[in-house]
Short mmCIF file of the C-alpha atoms (twelve columns), coordinates in Angstrom:
data_MODEL
# 
_entry.id   MODEL 
# 
loop_
_atom_site.group_PDB 
_atom_site.id 
_atom_site.type_symbol 
_atom_site.label_atom_id 
_atom_site.label_alt_id 
_atom_site.label_comp_id 
_atom_site.label_asym_id 
_atom_site.label_seq_id 
_atom_site.Cartn_x 
_atom_site.Cartn_y 
_atom_site.Cartn_z 
_atom_site.pdbx_PDB_model_num 
ATOM 1   C CA . MET A 1   0.000   0.000  0.000   1 
ATOM 2   C CA . LEU A 2   1.382   3.366  -1.055  1 
ATOM 3   C CA . ASP A 3   1.242   6.347  1.275   1 
ATOM 4   C CA . PHE A 4   0.672   8.620  -1.732  1 
ATOM 5   C CA . ASP A 5   -1.564  7.471  -4.548  1 
ATOM 6   C CA . PRO A 6   -0.233  8.719  -7.893  1 
ATOM 7   C CA . GLN A 7   -2.316  11.023 -10.019 1 
ATOM 8   C CA . TYR A 8   -0.067  10.571 -13.031 1 
ATOM 9   C CA . SER A 9   2.772   8.074  -13.303 1 
ATOM 10  C CA . THR A 10  5.546   8.005  -15.892 1 
ATOM 11  C CA . PRO A 11  6.357   4.479  -17.117 1 
ATOM 12  C CA . ARG A 12  9.955   3.416  -17.536 1 
ATOM 13  C CA . ILE A 13  11.149  3.346  -21.128 1 
ATOM 14  C CA . GLU A 14  11.941  -0.356 -20.748 1 
ATOM 15  C CA . ALA A 15  8.342   -1.046 -19.738 1 
ATOM 16  C CA . ILE A 16  7.075   0.789  -22.829 1 
ATOM 17  C CA . GLY A 17  9.358   -1.338 -25.019 1 
ATOM 18  C CA . ARG A 18  8.131   -4.576 -23.422 1 
ATOM 19  C CA . PHE A 19  4.518   -3.490 -23.814 1 
ATOM 20  C CA . ILE A 20  4.992   -2.764 -27.514 1 
ATOM 21  C CA . ASP A 21  6.841   -6.049 -28.056 1 
ATOM 22  C CA . LYS A 22  3.952   -7.863 -26.428 1 
ATOM 23  C CA . HIS A 23  1.166   -6.283 -28.462 1 
ATOM 24  C CA . TYR A 24  2.671   -5.349 -31.834 1 
ATOM 25  C CA . ALA A 25  4.400   -7.403 -34.516 1 
ATOM 26  C CA . LEU A 26  7.366   -5.076 -35.024 1 
ATOM 27  C CA . ALA A 27  10.860  -6.205 -35.909 1 
ATOM 28  C CA . ARG A 28  12.555  -6.916 -32.578 1 
ATOM 29  C CA . PRO A 29  14.130  -5.575 -30.533 1 
ATOM 30  C CA . VAL A 30  12.524  -2.136 -30.451 1 
ATOM 31  C CA . SER A 31  14.107  0.944  -28.931 1 
ATOM 32  C CA . CYS A 32  12.095  3.740  -27.356 1 
ATOM 33  C CA . ARG A 33  12.627  7.285  -26.200 1 
ATOM 34  C CA . MET A 34  10.160  9.764  -24.767 1 
ATOM 35  C CA . LEU A 35  9.283   12.694 -27.001 1 
ATOM 36  C CA . GLN A 36  6.774   14.473 -24.796 1 
ATOM 37  C CA . ARG A 37  5.207   14.247 -21.363 1 
ATOM 38  C CA . GLY A 38  2.053   16.191 -20.736 1 
ATOM 39  C CA . LEU A 39  -1.525  15.970 -21.981 1 
ATOM 40  C CA . ASN A 40  -0.371  12.643 -23.417 1 
ATOM 41  C CA . ASP A 41  2.904   10.731 -23.111 1 
ATOM 42  C CA . VAL A 42  4.426   10.297 -26.555 1 
ATOM 43  C CA . TYR A 43  7.310   7.992  -27.474 1 
ATOM 44  C CA . LEU A 44  9.409   7.459  -30.572 1 
ATOM 45  C CA . VAL A 45  9.684   3.727  -31.289 1 
ATOM 46  C CA . THR A 46  12.299  2.337  -33.661 1 
ATOM 47  C CA . ALA A 47  12.169  -1.291 -34.780 1 
ATOM 48  C CA . SER A 48  15.342  -3.266 -35.498 1 
ATOM 49  C CA . ASN A 49  14.746  -2.923 -39.252 1 
ATOM 50  C CA . GLY A 50  14.845  0.865  -38.934 1 
ATOM 51  C CA . GLU A 51  11.097  1.500  -39.242 1 
ATOM 52  C CA . ARG A 52  9.949   4.296  -36.959 1 
ATOM 53  C CA . TYR A 53  6.669   4.654  -35.099 1 
ATOM 54  C CA . VAL A 54  5.063   6.927  -32.528 1 
ATOM 55  C CA . PHE A 55  3.376   5.419  -29.470 1 
ATOM 56  C CA . ARG A 56  0.899   7.628  -27.626 1 
ATOM 57  C CA . LEU A 57  -0.132  6.758  -24.093 1 
ATOM 58  C CA . SER A 58  -3.279  8.642  -23.145 1 
ATOM 59  C CA . HIS A 59  -3.523  10.480 -19.875 1 
ATOM 60  C CA . HIS A 60  -6.576  11.007 -17.707 1 
ATOM 61  C CA . ARG A 61  -8.125  14.422 -18.303 1 
ATOM 62  C CA . SER A 62  -10.909 16.373 -16.693 1 
ATOM 63  C CA . ARG A 63  -13.167 15.543 -19.632 1 
ATOM 64  C CA . GLY A 64  -12.840 11.830 -18.892 1 
ATOM 65  C CA . ARG A 65  -11.135 8.821  -20.433 1 
ATOM 66  C CA . ALA A 66  -9.698  9.187  -23.915 1 
ATOM 67  C CA . ASP A 67  -12.142 8.203  -26.645 1 
ATOM 68  C CA . VAL A 68  -9.615  6.136  -28.576 1 
ATOM 69  C CA . ARG A 69  -12.254 3.779  -29.948 1 
ATOM 70  C CA . THR A 70  -13.974 6.501  -31.983 1 
ATOM 71  C CA . GLU A 71  -10.707 8.285  -32.750 1 
ATOM 72  C CA . THR A 72  -8.985  5.239  -34.228 1 
ATOM 73  C CA . ALA A 73  -12.093 4.229  -36.165 1 
ATOM 74  C CA . PHE A 74  -12.276 7.726  -37.647 1 
ATOM 75  C CA . LEU A 75  -8.595  7.693  -38.602 1 
ATOM 76  C CA . THR A 76  -9.011  4.346  -40.341 1 
ATOM 77  C CA . HIS A 77  -12.020 5.747  -42.196 1 
ATOM 78  C CA . LEU A 78  -10.013 8.795  -43.286 1 
ATOM 79  C CA . ARG A 79  -7.097  6.707  -44.489 1 
ATOM 80  C CA . GLY A 80  -9.515  4.604  -46.551 1 
ATOM 81  C CA . ALA A 81  -10.909 7.792  -48.078 1 
ATOM 82  C CA . GLY A 82  -7.460  8.965  -49.124 1 
ATOM 83  C CA . VAL A 83  -7.136  11.762 -46.559 1 
ATOM 84  C CA . PRO A 84  -3.482  12.246 -45.505 1 
ATOM 85  C CA . VAL A 85  -3.465  11.258 -41.834 1 
ATOM 86  C CA . ALA A 86  -1.379  9.186  -39.441 1 
ATOM 87  C CA . ALA A 87  -3.501  6.056  -39.131 1 
ATOM 88  C CA . PRO A 88  -3.145  3.591  -36.238 1 
ATOM 89  C CA . VAL A 89  -1.057  0.430  -36.578 1 
ATOM 90  C CA . PRO A 90  -3.100  -2.672 -35.651 1 
ATOM 91  C CA . THR A 91  -1.971  -4.928 -32.837 1 
ATOM 92  C CA . ARG A 92  -1.140  -8.608 -33.305 1 
ATOM 93  C CA . ASP A 93  -4.847  -9.268 -32.712 1 
ATOM 94  C CA . GLY A 94  -5.997  -6.612 -35.156 1 
ATOM 95  C CA . ALA A 95  -7.100  -4.093 -32.520 1 
ATOM 96  C CA . LEU A 96  -6.529  -0.391 -33.190 1 
ATOM 97  C CA . PHE A 97  -5.624  0.447  -29.596 1 
ATOM 98  C CA . VAL A 98  -4.553  -1.298 -26.410 1 
ATOM 99  C CA . GLN A 99  -5.066  -0.726 -22.715 1 
ATOM 100 C CA . GLY A 100 -2.448  -1.159 -20.037 1 
ATOM 101 C CA . GLU A 101 -2.517  -0.879 -16.264 1 
ATOM 102 C CA . ALA A 102 -0.708  1.985  -14.537 1 
ATOM 103 C CA . PRO A 103 -0.603  2.801  -10.802 1 
ATOM 104 C CA . GLU A 104 -3.344  5.402  -11.298 1 
ATOM 105 C CA . GLY A 105 -5.518  3.034  -13.333 1 
ATOM 106 C CA . PRO A 106 -5.873  1.853  -16.937 1 
ATOM 107 C CA . ARG A 107 -4.382  3.946  -19.751 1 
ATOM 108 C CA . GLU A 108 -4.956  3.574  -23.492 1 
ATOM 109 C CA . GLY A 109 -2.149  3.319  -26.033 1 
ATOM 110 C CA . VAL A 110 -2.112  3.743  -29.803 1 
ATOM 111 C CA . LEU A 111 0.806   3.045  -32.141 1 
ATOM 112 C CA . PHE A 112 1.142   5.160  -35.280 1 
ATOM 113 C CA . GLN A 113 3.503   4.928  -38.223 1 
ATOM 114 C CA . GLU A 114 5.783   7.943  -37.985 1 
ATOM 115 C CA . VAL A 115 4.721   10.701 -40.383 1 
ATOM 116 C CA . SER A 116 7.548   11.762 -42.668 1 
ATOM 117 C CA . GLY A 117 8.031   15.361 -43.720 1 
ATOM 118 C CA . ARG A 118 8.889   18.652 -42.075 1 
ATOM 119 C CA . ASP A 119 7.225   20.768 -39.422 1 
ATOM 120 C CA . PRO A 120 4.909   23.446 -40.835 1 
ATOM 121 C CA . SER A 121 6.202   27.003 -40.707 1 
ATOM 122 C CA . PRO A 122 4.007   29.457 -38.762 1 
ATOM 123 C CA . THR A 123 4.582   32.145 -41.398 1 
ATOM 124 C CA . ASP A 124 4.417   30.111 -44.631 1 
ATOM 125 C CA . ALA A 125 1.187   30.739 -46.547 1 
ATOM 126 C CA . GLY A 126 1.677   27.517 -48.529 1 
ATOM 127 C CA . ASP A 127 1.748   25.497 -45.323 1 
ATOM 128 C CA . ALA A 128 -1.366  27.292 -44.089 1 
ATOM 129 C CA . ARG A 129 -3.168  26.493 -47.345 1 
ATOM 130 C CA . ALA A 130 -2.075  22.857 -47.057 1 
ATOM 131 C CA . ASN A 131 -3.608  22.672 -43.569 1 
ATOM 132 C CA . GLY A 132 -6.842  24.157 -44.888 1 
ATOM 133 C CA . ARG A 133 -7.003  21.669 -47.756 1 
ATOM 134 C CA . THR A 134 -6.489  18.652 -45.514 1 
ATOM 135 C CA . LEU A 135 -9.106  19.862 -43.032 1 
ATOM 136 C CA . ALA A 136 -11.586 20.254 -45.901 1 
ATOM 137 C CA . LEU A 137 -10.778 16.777 -47.204 1 
ATOM 138 C CA . MET A 138 -11.286 15.462 -43.679 1 
ATOM 139 C CA . HIS A 139 -14.674 17.157 -43.349 1 
ATOM 140 C CA . ASN A 140 -15.760 15.774 -46.726 1 
ATOM 141 C CA . ALA A 141 -14.822 12.255 -45.645 1 
ATOM 142 C CA . ALA A 142 -16.473 12.771 -42.246 1 
ATOM 143 C CA . GLN A 143 -19.851 13.031 -43.945 1 
ATOM 144 C CA . THR A 144 -19.820 9.252  -44.454 1 
ATOM 145 C CA . PHE A 145 -18.520 8.386  -40.972 1 
ATOM 146 C CA . SER A 146 -20.880 7.306  -38.217 1 
ATOM 147 C CA . SER A 147 -19.842 8.882  -34.913 1 
ATOM 148 C CA . GLU A 148 -22.518 7.031  -32.962 1 
ATOM 149 C CA . GLY A 149 -21.130 6.140  -29.561 1 
ATOM 150 C CA . ALA A 150 -18.526 8.938  -29.539 1 
ATOM 151 C CA . VAL A 151 -17.704 9.966  -25.976 1 
ATOM 152 C CA . TYR A 152 -17.100 13.656 -26.684 1 
ATOM 153 C CA . ARG A 153 -19.428 16.131 -28.347 1 
ATOM 154 C CA . LEU A 154 -17.671 19.382 -29.173 1 
ATOM 155 C CA . ASP A 155 -20.628 21.470 -28.110 1 
ATOM 156 C CA . LEU A 156 -20.739 24.525 -25.853 1 
ATOM 157 C CA . GLU A 157 -21.001 22.399 -22.724 1 
ATOM 158 C CA . HIS A 158 -17.736 20.612 -23.570 1 
ATOM 159 C CA . LEU A 159 -15.874 23.572 -25.056 1 
ATOM 160 C CA . LEU A 160 -17.066 26.552 -23.007 1 
ATOM 161 C CA . HIS A 161 -19.262 25.910 -19.962 1 
ATOM 162 C CA . ARG A 162 -17.256 23.045 -18.432 1 
ATOM 163 C CA . PRO A 163 -13.881 24.791 -18.958 1 
ATOM 164 C CA . HIS A 164 -15.257 28.041 -17.544 1 
ATOM 165 C CA . ALA A 165 -16.415 26.200 -14.418 1 
ATOM 166 C CA . GLN A 166 -12.959 24.610 -14.055 1 
ATOM 167 C CA . ILE A 167 -11.293 28.006 -14.281 1 
ATOM 168 C CA . ARG A 168 -13.727 29.518 -11.779 1 
ATOM 169 C CA . ASP A 169 -13.363 26.681 -9.286  1 
ATOM 170 C CA . SER A 170 -9.600  26.201 -9.594  1 
ATOM 171 C CA . GLY A 171 -8.656  29.048 -7.260  1 
ATOM 172 C CA . LEU A 172 -6.110  30.291 -9.787  1 
ATOM 173 C CA . ILE A 173 -7.909  33.623 -10.230 1 
ATOM 174 C CA . GLU A 174 -8.318  35.544 -6.987  1 
ATOM 175 C CA . ASP A 175 -9.428  38.839 -8.502  1 
ATOM 176 C CA . ALA A 176 -13.235 38.983 -8.295  1 
ATOM 177 C CA . ASP A 177 -13.390 41.495 -11.153 1 
ATOM 178 C CA . VAL A 178 -11.501 39.158 -13.472 1 
ATOM 179 C CA . LEU A 179 -13.782 36.270 -12.522 1 
ATOM 180 C CA . SER A 180 -16.820 38.427 -13.218 1 
ATOM 181 C CA . ASP A 181 -15.327 39.547 -16.513 1 
ATOM 182 C CA . LEU A 182 -14.753 35.952 -17.634 1 
ATOM 183 C CA . GLU A 183 -18.289 35.002 -16.654 1 
ATOM 184 C CA . SER A 184 -19.706 37.867 -18.707 1 
ATOM 185 C CA . ILE A 185 -17.569 37.024 -21.749 1 
ATOM 186 C CA . ALA A 186 -18.563 33.359 -21.585 1 
ATOM 187 C CA . ALA A 187 -22.258 34.213 -21.313 1 
ATOM 188 C CA . ARG A 188 -22.147 36.726 -24.200 1 
ATOM 189 C CA . THR A 189 -20.266 34.276 -26.396 1 
ATOM 190 C CA . ALA A 190 -22.713 31.446 -25.700 1 
ATOM 191 C CA . ARG A 191 -25.704 33.669 -26.487 1 
ATOM 192 C CA . ALA A 192 -24.118 34.852 -29.738 1 
ATOM 193 C CA . ILE A 193 -23.336 31.342 -30.935 1 
ATOM 194 C CA . GLU A 194 -26.742 29.986 -29.953 1 
ATOM 195 C CA . ALA A 195 -28.338 32.776 -31.996 1 
ATOM 196 C CA . TYR A 196 -26.825 31.471 -35.232 1 
ATOM 197 C CA . GLN A 197 -29.107 29.421 -37.436 1 
ATOM 198 C CA . ASN A 198 -28.041 26.083 -38.919 1 
ATOM 199 C CA . LEU A 199 -24.355 25.969 -37.961 1 
ATOM 200 C CA . THR A 200 -22.783 22.921 -39.585 1 
ATOM 201 C CA . TRP A 201 -22.297 19.894 -37.338 1 
ATOM 202 C CA . ILE A 202 -19.627 17.403 -38.399 1 
ATOM 203 C CA . TYR A 203 -16.868 15.196 -37.005 1 
ATOM 204 C CA . CYS A 204 -14.030 17.557 -36.048 1 
ATOM 205 C CA . HIS A 205 -10.288 17.238 -35.632 1 
ATOM 206 C CA . GLY A 206 -10.608 19.500 -32.604 1 
ATOM 207 C CA . ASP A 207 -6.997  20.721 -32.552 1 
ATOM 208 C CA . CYS A 208 -6.143  21.950 -36.057 1 
ATOM 209 C CA . HIS A 209 -3.859  24.795 -34.983 1 
ATOM 210 C CA . GLY A 210 -1.377  24.259 -37.794 1 
ATOM 211 C CA . PHE A 211 1.255   22.162 -36.044 1 
ATOM 212 C CA . ASN A 212 -0.538  18.833 -35.641 1 
ATOM 213 C CA . ALA A 213 0.684   18.046 -39.135 1 
ATOM 214 C CA . ARG A 214 3.772   17.348 -41.204 1 
ATOM 215 C CA . ILE A 215 4.287   18.768 -44.673 1 
ATOM 216 C CA . ASN A 216 5.257   15.864 -46.945 1 
ATOM 217 C CA . ASP A 217 7.227   15.932 -50.205 1 
ATOM 218 C CA . ALA A 218 4.005   16.484 -52.159 1 
ATOM 219 C CA . GLY A 219 3.242   19.615 -50.113 1 
ATOM 220 C CA . GLU A 220 0.335   17.974 -48.309 1 
ATOM 221 C CA . ALA A 221 -0.377  18.526 -44.635 1 
ATOM 222 C CA . VAL A 222 -0.529  15.063 -43.052 1 
ATOM 223 C CA . PHE A 223 -2.642  15.325 -39.892 1 
ATOM 224 C CA . PHE A 224 -2.135  13.602 -36.553 1 
ATOM 225 C CA . ASP A 225 -3.172  14.121 -32.921 1 
ATOM 226 C CA . PHE A 226 -6.928  13.571 -33.193 1 
ATOM 227 C CA . ASP A 227 -7.586  12.852 -29.518 1 
ATOM 228 C CA . ASP A 228 -9.384  16.172 -28.990 1 
ATOM 229 C CA . GLY A 229 -11.794 15.353 -31.817 1 
ATOM 230 C CA . GLY A 230 -15.406 14.369 -31.945 1 
ATOM 231 C CA . PRO A 231 -18.717 15.401 -33.478 1 
ATOM 232 C CA . GLY A 232 -19.063 19.146 -33.159 1 
ATOM 233 C CA . TYR A 233 -19.274 22.559 -34.756 1 
ATOM 234 C CA . LEU A 234 -17.441 22.922 -38.056 1 
ATOM 235 C CA . ALA A 235 -16.981 26.605 -37.167 1 
ATOM 236 C CA . TYR A 236 -15.003 25.549 -34.094 1 
ATOM 237 C CA . ASP A 237 -12.735 23.323 -36.182 1 
ATOM 238 C CA . LEU A 238 -11.987 26.306 -38.426 1 
ATOM 239 C CA . SER A 239 -11.538 28.687 -35.514 1 
ATOM 240 C CA . VAL A 240 -8.687  26.760 -33.903 1 
ATOM 241 C CA . PHE A 241 -6.336  27.778 -36.733 1 
ATOM 242 C CA . LEU A 242 -7.371  31.433 -36.445 1 
ATOM 243 C CA . TRP A 243 -7.003  31.312 -32.656 1 
ATOM 244 C CA . ALA A 244 -3.449  29.975 -33.054 1 
ATOM 245 C CA . LYS A 245 -2.558  32.974 -35.214 1 
ATOM 246 C CA . VAL A 246 -3.939  35.670 -32.899 1 
ATOM 247 C CA . SER A 247 -3.603  34.384 -29.319 1 
ATOM 248 C CA . PHE A 248 -0.684  34.997 -26.962 1 
ATOM 249 C CA . GLY A 249 0.405   38.168 -28.725 1 
ATOM 250 C CA . ARG A 250 0.641   36.741 -32.239 1 
ATOM 251 C CA . ALA A 251 -0.340  38.795 -35.290 1 
ATOM 252 C CA . LEU A 252 -0.457  36.320 -38.171 1 
ATOM 253 C CA . THR A 253 -3.914  36.819 -39.655 1 
ATOM 254 C CA . PRO A 254 -2.607  36.556 -43.269 1 
ATOM 255 C CA . MET A 255 -2.036  32.874 -42.515 1 
ATOM 256 C CA . TRP A 256 -5.745  32.587 -41.649 1 
ATOM 257 C CA . THR A 257 -6.609  33.958 -45.095 1 
ATOM 258 C CA . ALA A 258 -4.338  31.386 -46.746 1 
ATOM 259 C CA . PHE A 259 -5.810  28.600 -44.608 1 
ATOM 260 C CA . ILE A 260 -9.356  29.551 -45.626 1 
ATOM 261 C CA . ASP A 261 -8.309  29.783 -49.284 1 
ATOM 262 C CA . GLY A 262 -6.963  26.235 -49.066 1 
ATOM 263 C CA . TYR A 263 -10.135 25.001 -47.387 1 
ATOM 264 C CA . ARG A 264 -12.419 26.682 -49.919 1 
ATOM 265 C CA . ALA A 265 -10.459 25.181 -52.803 1 
ATOM 266 C CA . ILE A 266 -11.874 21.818 -51.639 1 
ATOM 267 C CA . ARG A 267 -15.086 22.621 -49.795 1 
ATOM 268 C CA . PRO A 268 -17.372 25.694 -49.444 1 
ATOM 269 C CA . ILE A 269 -17.978 27.417 -46.114 1 
ATOM 270 C CA . THR A 270 -21.395 28.812 -45.290 1 
ATOM 271 C CA . PRO A 271 -21.525 32.496 -44.276 1 
ATOM 272 C CA . HIS A 272 -22.811 31.589 -40.810 1 
ATOM 273 C CA . ASP A 273 -20.023 29.047 -40.218 1 
ATOM 274 C CA . PHE A 274 -17.402 31.571 -41.331 1 
ATOM 275 C CA . GLU A 275 -18.759 34.359 -39.146 1 
ATOM 276 C CA . ALA A 276 -19.204 32.047 -36.160 1 
ATOM 277 C CA . ALA A 277 -15.538 31.026 -36.371 1 
ATOM 278 C CA . LEU A 278 -14.661 34.476 -35.015 1 
ATOM 279 C CA . ARG A 279 -16.809 33.819 -31.948 1 
ATOM 280 C CA . PHE A 280 -15.332 30.362 -31.498 1 
ATOM 281 C CA . VAL A 281 -11.858 31.888 -31.061 1 
ATOM 282 C CA . ILE A 282 -13.078 32.875 -27.591 1 
ATOM 283 C CA . VAL A 283 -14.504 29.394 -27.029 1 
ATOM 284 C CA . ARG A 284 -11.177 27.825 -27.980 1 
ATOM 285 C CA . HIS A 285 -9.309  30.019 -25.512 1 
ATOM 286 C CA . PHE A 286 -11.701 29.069 -22.717 1 
ATOM 287 C CA . TRP A 287 -11.240 25.395 -23.629 1 
ATOM 288 C CA . LEU A 288 -7.452  25.671 -23.364 1 
ATOM 289 C CA . MET A 289 -7.607  27.599 -20.102 1 
ATOM 290 C CA . GLY A 290 -9.930  24.954 -18.688 1 
ATOM 291 C CA . GLU A 291 -7.596  22.134 -19.738 1 
ATOM 292 C CA . TYR A 292 -4.723  23.811 -17.891 1 
ATOM 293 C CA . ALA A 293 -6.809  24.818 -14.882 1 
ATOM 294 C CA . SER A 294 -7.824  21.190 -14.434 1 
ATOM 295 C CA . ARG A 295 -4.113  20.310 -14.121 1 
ATOM 296 C CA . ALA A 296 -3.280  22.805 -11.367 1 
ATOM 297 C CA . ASN A 297 -2.888  20.050 -8.750  1 
ATOM 298 C CA . GLU A 298 -0.641  18.103 -11.105 1 
ATOM 299 C CA . TRP A 299 1.516   20.755 -12.767 1 
ATOM 300 C CA . GLY A 300 1.361   23.391 -10.045 1 
ATOM 301 C CA . SER A 301 -0.303  26.787 -9.912  1 
ATOM 302 C CA . ASN A 302 2.848   28.579 -11.084 1 
ATOM 303 C CA . THR A 303 2.814   26.628 -14.340 1 
ATOM 304 C CA . VAL A 304 -0.805  27.445 -15.135 1 
ATOM 305 C CA . GLY A 305 -0.897  30.909 -13.567 1 
ATOM 306 C CA . TRP A 306 -1.012  32.558 -17.000 1 
ATOM 307 C CA . ILE A 307 -4.742  31.849 -17.027 1 
ATOM 308 C CA . ALA A 308 -5.367  34.792 -14.683 1 
ATOM 309 C CA . ARG A 309 -4.054  37.196 -17.344 1 
ATOM 310 C CA . GLU A 310 -6.093  35.968 -20.297 1 
ATOM 311 C CA . ALA A 311 -9.214  38.071 -19.802 1 
ATOM 312 C CA . ALA A 312 -7.266  40.860 -21.496 1 
ATOM 313 C CA . PHE A 313 -6.943  38.858 -24.722 1 
ATOM 314 C CA . LEU A 314 -10.605 37.868 -24.679 1 
ATOM 315 C CA . ASN A 315 -11.747 41.447 -24.081 1 
ATOM 316 C CA . ALA A 316 -9.507  42.724 -26.869 1 
ATOM 317 C CA . TRP A 317 -10.813 40.112 -29.322 1 
ATOM 318 C CA . GLU A 318 -14.402 41.027 -28.483 1 
ATOM 319 C CA . ALA A 319 -13.721 44.737 -28.860 1 
ATOM 320 C CA . GLU A 320 -11.943 44.323 -32.202 1 
ATOM 321 C CA . ASN A 321 -14.513 42.026 -33.786 1 
ATOM 322 C CA . PHE A 322 -17.863 42.572 -32.068 1 
ATOM 323 C CA . ALA A 323 -17.747 46.083 -30.580 1 
ATOM 324 C CA . ASP A 324 -21.203 46.909 -31.892 1 
ATOM 325 C CA . ARG A 325 -22.714 43.643 -30.604 1 
ATOM 326 C CA . LEU A 326 -21.360 43.232 -27.083 1 
ATOM 327 C CA . PHE A 327 -24.502 44.133 -25.184 1 
# 
């Protein structure tokens, strides 16, 4: 019996290698090294024949257990439709994901073939267009995918109301005026989005900020990291790219124009979806703040303390884009 129950354990590299050897038919022996520890644990896996893979071990989040069943089914569907994505590698038994026991409870793992290519450039319009094209191809293919049984719905409860409650209850923001400001912004944003008619609902990537991709030799953006996805607002899926270009002091809106041009070269965007994307920038920022606020007891309040300063960005975005419609 442990005196301190772990909230989040980090497996030994050797244990990851044994787990992969047990479940996957890779050329042995495999070597592993950790690439990232955080919202997920991610490992580079190299088989003895030189083939390279990425193993992602899901972490518990405030939203609940990772929905790897729907995610991996969607990725397989996209690969079959010719969309450039990192599809899961089946296990020896043909499963698309595995579950292993950790001190804090079961965790889900998925093995992916490593995506070749280079990292996208934040200031390259061609890379932005490539991201827009792949997202449009993904949305086209999503129209024939059944998301029945998906754990997450990227609706306002999941993206805005739950994260706002996590921020409010985390204790990270002690200034009552800031808390009141965030509450007002969240309420105004929800009302504005709910007032739109017929926003498109589709299976979303959920995290298309421009860097969950590699640019291959053909100039395509090959997508990965779908674990924030689910059925939701198409406008939100568009907005994540815009949010990435304007949040945290960035001023890269020309990349948003290129991204939309790439998307529209494949698939039209309704006027309501396009306009709503501006509102969903605020929703995306609340979602991210909520994700970090929910980790305060794991990462420490100093690490996530930036949340207390973000009302300034949200107020500025409202003033710049909706000054005549705030009240």
